[in-house]
XYZ file of C-alpha atoms in Angstrom:
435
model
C 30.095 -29.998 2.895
C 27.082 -27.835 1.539
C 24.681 -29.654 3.853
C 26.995 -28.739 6.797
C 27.474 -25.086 5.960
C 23.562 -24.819 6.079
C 23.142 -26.827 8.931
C 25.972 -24.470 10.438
C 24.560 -21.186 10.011
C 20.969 -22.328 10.704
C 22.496 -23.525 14.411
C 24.288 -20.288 14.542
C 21.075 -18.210 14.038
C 18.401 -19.941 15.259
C 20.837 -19.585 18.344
C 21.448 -16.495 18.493
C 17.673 -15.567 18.618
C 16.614 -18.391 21.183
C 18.798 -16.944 23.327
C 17.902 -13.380 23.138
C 14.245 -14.469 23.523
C 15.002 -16.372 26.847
C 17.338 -13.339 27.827
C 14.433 -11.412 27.425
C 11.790 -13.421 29.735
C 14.853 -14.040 32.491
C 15.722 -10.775 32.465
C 12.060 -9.058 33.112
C 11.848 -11.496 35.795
C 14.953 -11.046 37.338
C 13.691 -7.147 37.132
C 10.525 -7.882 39.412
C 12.412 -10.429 41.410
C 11.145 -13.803 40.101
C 13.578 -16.434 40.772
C 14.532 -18.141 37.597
C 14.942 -22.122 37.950
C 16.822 -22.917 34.734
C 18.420 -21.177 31.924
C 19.359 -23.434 28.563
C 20.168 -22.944 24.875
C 18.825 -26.023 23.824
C 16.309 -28.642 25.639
C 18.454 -30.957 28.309
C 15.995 -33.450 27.288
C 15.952 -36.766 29.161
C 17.907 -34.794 31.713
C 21.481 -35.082 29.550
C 23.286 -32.150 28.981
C 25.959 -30.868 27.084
C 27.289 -28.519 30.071
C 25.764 -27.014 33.521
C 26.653 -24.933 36.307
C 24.651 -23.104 38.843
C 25.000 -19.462 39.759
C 22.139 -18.151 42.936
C 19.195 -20.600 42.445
C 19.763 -20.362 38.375
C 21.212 -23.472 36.712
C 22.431 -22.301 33.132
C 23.598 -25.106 30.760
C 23.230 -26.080 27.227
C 21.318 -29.596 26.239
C 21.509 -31.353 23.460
C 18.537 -31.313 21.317
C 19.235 -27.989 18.905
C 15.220 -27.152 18.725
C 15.297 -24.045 21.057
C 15.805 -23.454 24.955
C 13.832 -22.268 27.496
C 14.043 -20.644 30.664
C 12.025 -22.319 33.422
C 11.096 -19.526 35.671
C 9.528 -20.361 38.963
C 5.766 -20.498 39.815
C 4.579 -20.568 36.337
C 3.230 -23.042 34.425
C 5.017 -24.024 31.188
C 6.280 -26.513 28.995
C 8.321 -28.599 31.984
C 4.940 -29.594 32.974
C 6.181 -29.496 36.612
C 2.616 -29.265 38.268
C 4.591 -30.729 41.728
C 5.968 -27.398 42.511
C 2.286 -25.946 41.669
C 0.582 -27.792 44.283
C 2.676 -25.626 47.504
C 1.811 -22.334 48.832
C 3.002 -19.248 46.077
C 6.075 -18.000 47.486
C 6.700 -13.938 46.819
C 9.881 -15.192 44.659
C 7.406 -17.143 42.171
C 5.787 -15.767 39.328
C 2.478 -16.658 40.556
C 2.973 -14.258 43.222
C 3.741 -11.265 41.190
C 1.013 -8.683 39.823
C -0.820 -9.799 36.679
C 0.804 -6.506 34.812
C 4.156 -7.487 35.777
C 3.808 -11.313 34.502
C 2.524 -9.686 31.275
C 5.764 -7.658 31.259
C 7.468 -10.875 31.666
C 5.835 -12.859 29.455
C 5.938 -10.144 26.475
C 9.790 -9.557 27.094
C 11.075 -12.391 24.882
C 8.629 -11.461 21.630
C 10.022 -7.061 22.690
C 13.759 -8.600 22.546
C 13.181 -10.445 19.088
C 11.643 -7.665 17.862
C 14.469 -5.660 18.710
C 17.294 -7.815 17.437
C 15.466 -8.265 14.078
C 15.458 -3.858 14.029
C 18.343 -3.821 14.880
C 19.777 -6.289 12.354
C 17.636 -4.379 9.757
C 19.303 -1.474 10.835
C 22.976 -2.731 10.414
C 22.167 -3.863 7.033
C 20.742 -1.129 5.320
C 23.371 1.663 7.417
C 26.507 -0.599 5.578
C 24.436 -0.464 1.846
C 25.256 2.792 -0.511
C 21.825 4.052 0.021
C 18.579 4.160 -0.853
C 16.934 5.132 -4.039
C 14.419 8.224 -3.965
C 11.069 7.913 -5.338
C 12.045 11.384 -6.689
C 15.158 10.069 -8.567
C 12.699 7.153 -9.883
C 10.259 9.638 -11.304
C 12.152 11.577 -13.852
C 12.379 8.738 -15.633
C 9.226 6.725 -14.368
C 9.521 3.016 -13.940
C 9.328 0.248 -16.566
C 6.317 -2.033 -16.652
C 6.944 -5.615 -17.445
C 4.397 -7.451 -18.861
C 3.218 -8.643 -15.504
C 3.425 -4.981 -14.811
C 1.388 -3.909 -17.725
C -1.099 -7.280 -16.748
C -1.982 -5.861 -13.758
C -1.699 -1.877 -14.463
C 1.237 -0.122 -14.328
C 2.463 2.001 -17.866
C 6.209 2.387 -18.695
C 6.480 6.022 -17.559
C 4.169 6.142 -14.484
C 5.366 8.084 -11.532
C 5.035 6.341 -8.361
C 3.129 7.401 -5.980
C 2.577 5.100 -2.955
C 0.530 2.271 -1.442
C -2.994 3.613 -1.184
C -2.180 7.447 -2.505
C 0.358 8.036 0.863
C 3.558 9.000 -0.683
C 7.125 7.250 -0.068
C 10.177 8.907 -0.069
C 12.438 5.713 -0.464
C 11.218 4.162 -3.729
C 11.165 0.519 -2.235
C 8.353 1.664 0.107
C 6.350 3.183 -2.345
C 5.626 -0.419 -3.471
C 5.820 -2.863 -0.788
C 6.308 -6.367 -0.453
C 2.826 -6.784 1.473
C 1.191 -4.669 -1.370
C 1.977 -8.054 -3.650
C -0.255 -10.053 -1.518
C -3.257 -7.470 -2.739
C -2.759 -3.900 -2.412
C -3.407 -0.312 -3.738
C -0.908 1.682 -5.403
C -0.944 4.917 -6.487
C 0.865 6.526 -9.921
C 0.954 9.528 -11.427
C 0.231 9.046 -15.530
C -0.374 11.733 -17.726
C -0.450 14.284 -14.515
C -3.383 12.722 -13.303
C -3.171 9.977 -10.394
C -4.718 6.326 -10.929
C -5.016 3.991 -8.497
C -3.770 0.178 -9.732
C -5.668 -2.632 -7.500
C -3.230 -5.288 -7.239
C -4.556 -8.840 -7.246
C -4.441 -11.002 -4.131
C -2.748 -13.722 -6.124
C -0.564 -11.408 -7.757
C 2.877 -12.848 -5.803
C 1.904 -16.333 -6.860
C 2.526 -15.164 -11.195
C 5.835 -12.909 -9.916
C 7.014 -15.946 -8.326
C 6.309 -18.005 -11.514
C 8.200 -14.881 -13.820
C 11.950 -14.143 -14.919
C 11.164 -10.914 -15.121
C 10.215 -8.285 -12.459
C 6.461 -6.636 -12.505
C 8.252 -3.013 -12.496
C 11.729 -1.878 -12.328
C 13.567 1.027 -12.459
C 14.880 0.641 -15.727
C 13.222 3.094 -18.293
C 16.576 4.750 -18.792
C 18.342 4.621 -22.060
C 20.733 1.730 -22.835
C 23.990 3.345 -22.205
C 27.039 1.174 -21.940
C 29.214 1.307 -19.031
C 30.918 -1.896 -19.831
C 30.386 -5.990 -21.525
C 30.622 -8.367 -19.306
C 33.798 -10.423 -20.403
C 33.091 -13.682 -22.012
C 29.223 -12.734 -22.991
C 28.152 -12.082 -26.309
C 27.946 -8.719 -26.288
C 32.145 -8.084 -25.649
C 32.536 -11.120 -28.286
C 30.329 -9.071 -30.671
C 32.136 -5.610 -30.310
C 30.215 -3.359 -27.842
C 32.262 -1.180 -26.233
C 32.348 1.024 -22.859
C 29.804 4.564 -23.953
C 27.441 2.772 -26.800
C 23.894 3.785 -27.200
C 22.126 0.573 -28.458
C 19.227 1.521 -29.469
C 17.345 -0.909 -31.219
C 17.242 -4.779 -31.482
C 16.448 -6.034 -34.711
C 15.495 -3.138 -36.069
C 13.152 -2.674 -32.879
C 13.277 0.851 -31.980
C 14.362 0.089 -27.713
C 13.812 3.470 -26.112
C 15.274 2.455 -22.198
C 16.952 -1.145 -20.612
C 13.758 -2.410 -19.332
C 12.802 -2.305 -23.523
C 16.272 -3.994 -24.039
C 16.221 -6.667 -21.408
C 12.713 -7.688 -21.907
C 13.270 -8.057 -25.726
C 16.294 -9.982 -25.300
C 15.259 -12.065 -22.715
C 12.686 -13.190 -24.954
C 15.134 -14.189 -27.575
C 17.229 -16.531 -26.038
C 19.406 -18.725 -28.254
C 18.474 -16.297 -31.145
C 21.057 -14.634 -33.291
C 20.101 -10.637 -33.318
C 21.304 -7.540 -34.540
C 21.619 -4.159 -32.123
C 21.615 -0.630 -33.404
C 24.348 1.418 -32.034
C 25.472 5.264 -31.846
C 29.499 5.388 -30.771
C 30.277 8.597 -31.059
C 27.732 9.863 -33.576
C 28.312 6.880 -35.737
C 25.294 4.483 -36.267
C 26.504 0.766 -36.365
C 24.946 -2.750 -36.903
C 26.384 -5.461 -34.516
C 25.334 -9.205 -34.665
C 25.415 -11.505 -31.792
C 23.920 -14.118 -29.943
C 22.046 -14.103 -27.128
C 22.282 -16.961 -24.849
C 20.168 -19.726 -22.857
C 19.796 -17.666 -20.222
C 18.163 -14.343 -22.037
C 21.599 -12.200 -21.476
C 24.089 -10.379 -23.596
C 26.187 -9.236 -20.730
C 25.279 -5.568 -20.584
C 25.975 -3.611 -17.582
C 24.756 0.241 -18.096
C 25.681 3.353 -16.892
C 23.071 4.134 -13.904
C 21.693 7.632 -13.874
C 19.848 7.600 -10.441
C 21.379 9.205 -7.560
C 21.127 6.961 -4.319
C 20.571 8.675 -0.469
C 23.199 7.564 1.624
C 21.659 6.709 4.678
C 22.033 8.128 8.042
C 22.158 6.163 11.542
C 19.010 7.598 11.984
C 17.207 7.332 8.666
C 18.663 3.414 8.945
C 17.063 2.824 11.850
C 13.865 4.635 10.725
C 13.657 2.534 7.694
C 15.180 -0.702 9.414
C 12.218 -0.875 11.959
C 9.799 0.111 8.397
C 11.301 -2.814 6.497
C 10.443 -5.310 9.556
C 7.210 -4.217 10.349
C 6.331 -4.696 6.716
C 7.742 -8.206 6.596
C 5.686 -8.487 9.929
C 2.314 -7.688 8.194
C 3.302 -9.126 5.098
C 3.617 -12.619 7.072
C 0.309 -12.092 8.704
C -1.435 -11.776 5.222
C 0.390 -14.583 4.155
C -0.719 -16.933 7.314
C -4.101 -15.214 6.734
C -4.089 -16.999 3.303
C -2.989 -20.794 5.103
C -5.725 -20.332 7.489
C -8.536 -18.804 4.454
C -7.685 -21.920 1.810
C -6.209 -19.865 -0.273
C -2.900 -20.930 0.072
C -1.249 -24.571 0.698
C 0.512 -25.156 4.468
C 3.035 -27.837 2.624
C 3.805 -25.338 0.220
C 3.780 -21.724 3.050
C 5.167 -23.255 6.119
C 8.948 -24.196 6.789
C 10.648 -26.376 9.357
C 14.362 -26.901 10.386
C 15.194 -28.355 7.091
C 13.620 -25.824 5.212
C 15.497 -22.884 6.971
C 18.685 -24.310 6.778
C 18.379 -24.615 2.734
C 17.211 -20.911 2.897
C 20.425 -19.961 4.477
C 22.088 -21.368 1.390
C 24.960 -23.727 0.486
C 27.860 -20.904 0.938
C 28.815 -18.985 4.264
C 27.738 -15.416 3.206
C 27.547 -12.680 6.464
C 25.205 -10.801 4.442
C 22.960 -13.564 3.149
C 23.262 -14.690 6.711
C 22.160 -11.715 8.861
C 18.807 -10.726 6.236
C 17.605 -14.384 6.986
C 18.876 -13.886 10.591
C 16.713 -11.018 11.187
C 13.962 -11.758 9.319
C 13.556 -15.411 11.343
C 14.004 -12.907 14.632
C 10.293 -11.471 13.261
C 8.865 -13.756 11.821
C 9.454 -15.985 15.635
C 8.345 -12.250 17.366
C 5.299 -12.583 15.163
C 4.422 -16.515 16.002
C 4.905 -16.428 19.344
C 2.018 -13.877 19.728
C -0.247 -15.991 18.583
C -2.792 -17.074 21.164
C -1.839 -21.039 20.989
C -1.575 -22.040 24.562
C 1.794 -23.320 25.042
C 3.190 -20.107 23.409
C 3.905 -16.581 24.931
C 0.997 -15.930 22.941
C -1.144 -18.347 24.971
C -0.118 -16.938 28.030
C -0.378 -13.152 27.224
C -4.191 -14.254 26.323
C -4.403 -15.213 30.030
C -3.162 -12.757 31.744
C -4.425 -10.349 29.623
C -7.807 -11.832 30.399
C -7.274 -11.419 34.134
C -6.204 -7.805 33.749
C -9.899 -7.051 32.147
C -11.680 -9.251 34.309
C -10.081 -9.034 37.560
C -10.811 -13.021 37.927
C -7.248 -15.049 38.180
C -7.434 -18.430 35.936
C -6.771 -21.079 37.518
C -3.409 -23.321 37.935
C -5.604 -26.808 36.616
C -7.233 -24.735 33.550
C -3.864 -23.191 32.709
C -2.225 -27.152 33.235
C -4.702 -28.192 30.651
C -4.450 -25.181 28.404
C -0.463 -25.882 28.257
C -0.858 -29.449 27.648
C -3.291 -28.773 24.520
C -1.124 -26.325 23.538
C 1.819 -28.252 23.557
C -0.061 -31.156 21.723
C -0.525 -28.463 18.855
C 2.912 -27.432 18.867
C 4.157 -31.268 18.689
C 2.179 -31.811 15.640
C 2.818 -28.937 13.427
C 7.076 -29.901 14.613
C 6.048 -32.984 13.297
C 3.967 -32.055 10.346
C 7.067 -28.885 8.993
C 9.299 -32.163 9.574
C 7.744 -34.444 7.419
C 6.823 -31.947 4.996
C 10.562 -30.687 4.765
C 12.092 -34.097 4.295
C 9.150 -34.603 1.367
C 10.008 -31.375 -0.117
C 14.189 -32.813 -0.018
C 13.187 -35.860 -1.449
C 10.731 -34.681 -4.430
């Protein structure tokens, strides 16, 4: 059942977004009148399909083979390979035909709609969330370094700044995700600002850690309730304590308390308590997992956010993940990182998406596959858009068209390439499944 809940939702997304890409591409061409030839969700390989019809001189259907779609849009050379239909005269319907700016407009549309969705999706999420915490709120307090934290910088008590000195007014910008791939941040400690350099290998230890680098936690340990069944409601803490100390360790804030506990796991300890100006001494035990059950009373204010501040921050939060994957490839293709360990096929996704049906689990994967496929099909492999945006684009500087036999060849390369690394994220899923 778990296996077909992931394989379910990873068919439902992936699509979702293959058919907003080829909506994209059939819809710019429809726009500068291009005929379109075929329009699937999923490849009608071997010619079997799951259902056709014909509307004009468009044949839409869905095939069998759940690895994409395509839409086969006339005069141009792609992955159908049909070089028959390249050999006759251009017709002013064809692709071919049409102005190199306007097949670049074509071509482009599919990457400009994923883009879009995965905003959009973005969007959506964050406009349905509470809000957003203020880098303002963060710094009355100042944030709680971790030992990684305190490894590669950061002091309990610094005020954020930003990435590189810019300032951030939502506090999960102010340190960004790329920034863990080797960054700049700037705090303010001691009223003077210091610049932390982040270590390009930083994300590989945070991955590796139970514990976040910083948090927001250098608050004091106020109560708002014990989880039931932990030690903590076993042992007597009520609703409004101050705990204070752990074995006789003075804990100023909950980043103190949860990083002394969670080093104490299995451990019988003792926490000093004020309940209403009484000091007491409870015992309790702290279990496998490094928890007590303590959920505190929050101090920080969030921002509710507006349609407009969702959307401003929606389309910041995917252009980060954008340029934090390009770093990341940038390590694959620089040694620095492993391609059986960075890159994911089919298999992989699907055990992303998870083993329960959760919408909101569902559409932050959703959107963030929408990118992350905006952001590979740039690339200039021939056999992508990317491939064929390097063409055109080439003709547009040069004024010299390239020809139908170079771009044949540059396809069939391109789709050698593409049929090795599906076979390569294949095998290296299934070895990942079995090991």
């Amino acid at each position: 059942m778990n296996a077909l809940i992931m394989a379910g939702q990873l068919l439902l997304g992936l699509s979702l977004l293959v058919f907003v890409h080829e909506l994209g591409h059939y819809l710019a061409a429809r726009i500068f009148g291009i005929r379109v030839d075929k329009f699937y969700l999923f490849f009608d390989a071997g010619g079997f399909k799951l259902l056709s019809f014909k509307i004009g001189h468009t044949e839409y259907g869905i095939g069998w083979l759940p690895l994409g779609g395509y839409c086969k849009i006339a005069g141009m050379v792609d992955e159908s390979m049909d070089t028959e239909s390249m050999k006759k005269e251009p017709q002013p319907w064809e692709y071919r035909s049409k102005a190199a700016w306007k097949r670049f407009i074509v071509i482009t549309a599919g990457v400009i709609m994923n883009l879009i969705v995965g905003i959009l999706i973005f969007t959506g999420i964050l406009y349905q969330q509470k809000g957003y915490l203020p880098t303002s709120a963060v710094n009355e307090y100042g944030i709680y370094a971790y030992p990684l934290g305190r490894e590669a910088g950061f002091q309990t008590g610094d005020r954020i700044i930003g990435p590189n000195g810019k300032s951030r007014e939502r506090f999960s910008d102010a340190i960004p995700n790329s920034a863990l791939l080797g960054g700049e941040i700037s705090v303010l400690r001691e009223g003077q600002r210091v610049d932390i350099e982040i270590p390009s290998n930083f994300y590989k230890k945070l991955n590796q850690s139970s514990l976040p680098f910083v948090d927001i936690t250098n608050y004091p340990t106020v109560v708002k309730e014990a989880a039931s069944g932990y030690p903590a409601e076993k042992a007597g803490v009520e609703a409004g304590d101050l705990i204070f100390a752990v074995n006789g360790q003075n804990v100023p804030s909950f980043g103190n308390f949860k990083e002394t506990i969670a080093g104490l796991k299995n451990d019988s300890v003792t926490l000093g308590i004020v309940r209403q100006n009484d000091t007491l001494q409870l015992g309790l035990k702290v279990d496998s997992t490094g928890l007590v059950g303590i959920l505190t009373a929050f101090p920080l204010d969030y921002e509710p956010y507006t349609v407009g501040s969702a959307l401003r921050y929606g389309t910041r939060d995917a252009f980060d993940l954008i340029w934090t994957n390009i770093r990341g490839l940038g390590k694959v293709f620089s040694g620095q990182e492993k391609a059986s360990e960075s890159l994911q096929g089919p298999i992989g996704i699907a055990t992303i998406y998870g083993p329960v049906w959760n919408w909101d689990r569902f559409w932050f994967i959703t959107g963030m596959l929408s990118l992350i496929l905006a952001f590979m099909n740039i690339l200039p492999i021939p056999g992508l858009d990317g491939g064929h945006m390097m063409f055109t684009l080439y003709e547009m500087i040069t004024r010299k068209k390239v020809s139908d036999a170079v771009l044949e060849k540059a396809q069939m390369i391109g789709m050698g390439i593409l049929f090795a690394l599906i076979i390569f994220v294949f095998a290296n899923d299934i070895f990942r499944l079995l090991s």
